[in-house]
């Protein structure tokens, strides 16, 4: 049983406070969805949880199983059991996914899983997730489409079996079949067979399609760097119908307007 406890998390980037006090608890087997308009701070939340160096933490705490992660390097957070599937996974030329995973498994004290067993495991998971064998041979994500990268993230999640996974728009770029395969794999990790530790999920998404398979326990609305509302799965339906207008305060509504001060910024969010 794992527990990620985020308390009063505030963070800035490029001199501007983007996370303005985030409180959330994600336990093993729980699926939390975070939805919100462009520029709300969703990706920032994922990056700050994993310790991206461009983001300055101003206040708060991020504890995984009672261990404070803030101030620790990203690899230690990952070794402790936190995982991020980024919105835009990068290419790592010359380093295969098997090499990445072998290092990660060794660093998290699971050297036994990093040997020949890893290749068999990867081949099996890749088959289920529709990752082509050619992609396994190449440098990570090299010449891969957006959707192939998202499948590759899901493959890494499956092989690493983290305690808590942050999925930043895993659904973007995936076609309907790939989305179902990836979401089903993650749902299986979150609701595993008895005796297997369940994955906790924090899924950032704009669309209900992912949530139809992941079936979140809680849905949170992130606006202007704060979680302004939380509810059950029905909240995702409401948001898809009505958008975020009801949650924008007047200053954010003004910032989102296409004209006037900050208007150009808004176009690029
Ligand atoms: P979301 O994922 O909710 O669309 P982000 O977390 O990516 O939003 O961004 C939140 C705000 O922080 C945006 O206004 C964005 O322009 C700004 N921001 C994020 N990362 C950076 C960065 N590295 N440099 C400058 N501004 C950034
Ligand atoms: Mg984002």
PDB file of N, CA, C and O and ligand atoms in Angstrom, residues 37-44 47 87-88 168-169 204 206, ligand 2:
ATOM      1  N   UNK A  37      -8.272  23.813 -18.068  1.00  0.00           N
ATOM      2  CA  UNK A  37      -7.998  24.485 -19.342  1.00  0.00           C
ATOM      3  C   UNK A  37      -6.510  24.560 -19.648  1.00  0.00           C
ATOM      4  O   UNK A  37      -5.675  24.332 -18.762  1.00  0.00           O
ATOM      5  N   UNK A  38      -6.179  24.890 -20.873  1.00  0.00           N
ATOM      6  CA  UNK A  38      -4.777  25.065 -21.264  1.00  0.00           C
ATOM      7  C   UNK A  38      -4.123  26.107 -20.366  1.00  0.00           C
ATOM      8  O   UNK A  38      -4.727  27.133 -20.055  1.00  0.00           O
ATOM      9  N   UNK A  39      -2.901  25.831 -19.974  1.00  0.00           N
ATOM     10  CA  UNK A  39      -2.153  26.811 -19.178  1.00  0.00           C
ATOM     11  C   UNK A  39      -2.511  26.828 -17.706  1.00  0.00           C
ATOM     12  O   UNK A  39      -2.020  27.663 -16.954  1.00  0.00           O
ATOM     13  N   UNK A  40      -3.343  25.889 -17.260  1.00  0.00           N
ATOM     14  CA  UNK A  40      -3.785  25.885 -15.862  1.00  0.00           C
ATOM     15  C   UNK A  40      -2.672  25.475 -14.899  1.00  0.00           C
ATOM     16  O   UNK A  40      -2.725  25.797 -13.706  1.00  0.00           O
ATOM     17  N   UNK A  41      -1.683  24.743 -15.418  1.00  0.00           N
ATOM     18  CA  UNK A  41      -0.596  24.265 -14.552  1.00  0.00           C
ATOM     19  C   UNK A  41      -0.559  22.753 -14.429  1.00  0.00           C
ATOM     20  O   UNK A  41       0.164  22.217 -13.590  1.00  0.00           O
ATOM     21  N   UNK A  42      -1.288  22.041 -15.290  1.00  0.00           N
ATOM     22  CA  UNK A  42      -1.371  20.580 -15.195  1.00  0.00           C
ATOM     23  C   UNK A  42      -0.008  19.927 -15.442  1.00  0.00           C
ATOM     24  O   UNK A  42       0.451  19.099 -14.650  1.00  0.00           O
ATOM     25  N   UNK A  43       0.615  20.300 -16.562  1.00  0.00           N
ATOM     26  CA  UNK A  43       1.934  19.708 -16.849  1.00  0.00           C
ATOM     27  C   UNK A  43       2.957  20.153 -15.818  1.00  0.00           C
ATOM     28  O   UNK A  43       3.855  19.376 -15.451  1.00  0.00           O
ATOM     29  N   UNK A  44       2.829  21.387 -15.360  1.00  0.00           N
ATOM     30  CA  UNK A  44       3.731  21.879 -14.316  1.00  0.00           C
ATOM     31  C   UNK A  44       3.634  20.992 -13.081  1.00  0.00           C
ATOM     32  O   UNK A  44       4.661  20.654 -12.470  1.00  0.00           O
ATOM     33  N   UNK A  47       5.623  17.874 -13.673  1.00  0.00           N
ATOM     34  CA  UNK A  47       7.070  18.142 -13.695  1.00  0.00           C
ATOM     35  C   UNK A  47       7.602  18.467 -12.305  1.00  0.00           C
ATOM     36  O   UNK A  47       8.701  18.044 -11.932  1.00  0.00           O
ATOM     37  N   UNK A  87       3.845  14.740 -21.196  1.00  0.00           N
ATOM     38  CA  UNK A  87       2.936  15.100 -22.296  1.00  0.00           C
ATOM     39  C   UNK A  87       3.641  14.923 -23.643  1.00  0.00           C
ATOM     40  O   UNK A  87       3.032  14.441 -24.597  1.00  0.00           O
ATOM     41  N   UNK A  88       4.918  15.299 -23.701  1.00  0.00           N
ATOM     42  CA  UNK A  88       5.686  15.181 -24.944  1.00  0.00           C
ATOM     43  C   UNK A  88       6.969  14.400 -24.678  1.00  0.00           C
ATOM     44  O   UNK A  88       8.023  14.992 -24.436  1.00  0.00           O
ATOM     45  N   UNK A 168       0.486  12.455 -18.086  1.00  0.00           N
ATOM     46  CA  UNK A 168       0.163  13.785 -18.600  1.00  0.00           C
ATOM     47  C   UNK A 168      -0.344  13.672 -20.028  1.00  0.00           C
ATOM     48  O   UNK A 168       0.426  13.520 -20.963  1.00  0.00           O
ATOM     49  N   UNK A 169      -1.649  13.732 -20.171  1.00  0.00           N
ATOM     50  CA  UNK A 169      -2.310  13.621 -21.485  1.00  0.00           C
ATOM     51  C   UNK A 169      -1.816  12.394 -22.249  1.00  0.00           C
ATOM     52  O   UNK A 169      -1.393  12.486 -23.398  1.00  0.00           O
ATOM     53  N   UNK A 204      -3.835  13.218 -15.926  1.00  0.00           N
ATOM     54  CA  UNK A 204      -4.180  14.525 -16.477  1.00  0.00           C
ATOM     55  C   UNK A 204      -4.769  14.289 -17.860  1.00  0.00           C
ATOM     56  O   UNK A 204      -4.148  13.615 -18.692  1.00  0.00           O
ATOM     57  N   UNK A 206      -7.860  15.801 -21.029  1.00  0.00           N
ATOM     58  CA  UNK A 206      -8.929  16.703 -21.473  1.00  0.00           C
ATOM     59  C   UNK A 206     -10.187  15.926 -21.838  1.00  0.00           C
ATOM     60  O   UNK A 206     -11.231  16.511 -22.054  1.00  0.00           O
TER      61      UNK A 206
HETATM   62 MG1  LIG B   2       0.010  20.307 -20.313  1.00  0.00          MG
END
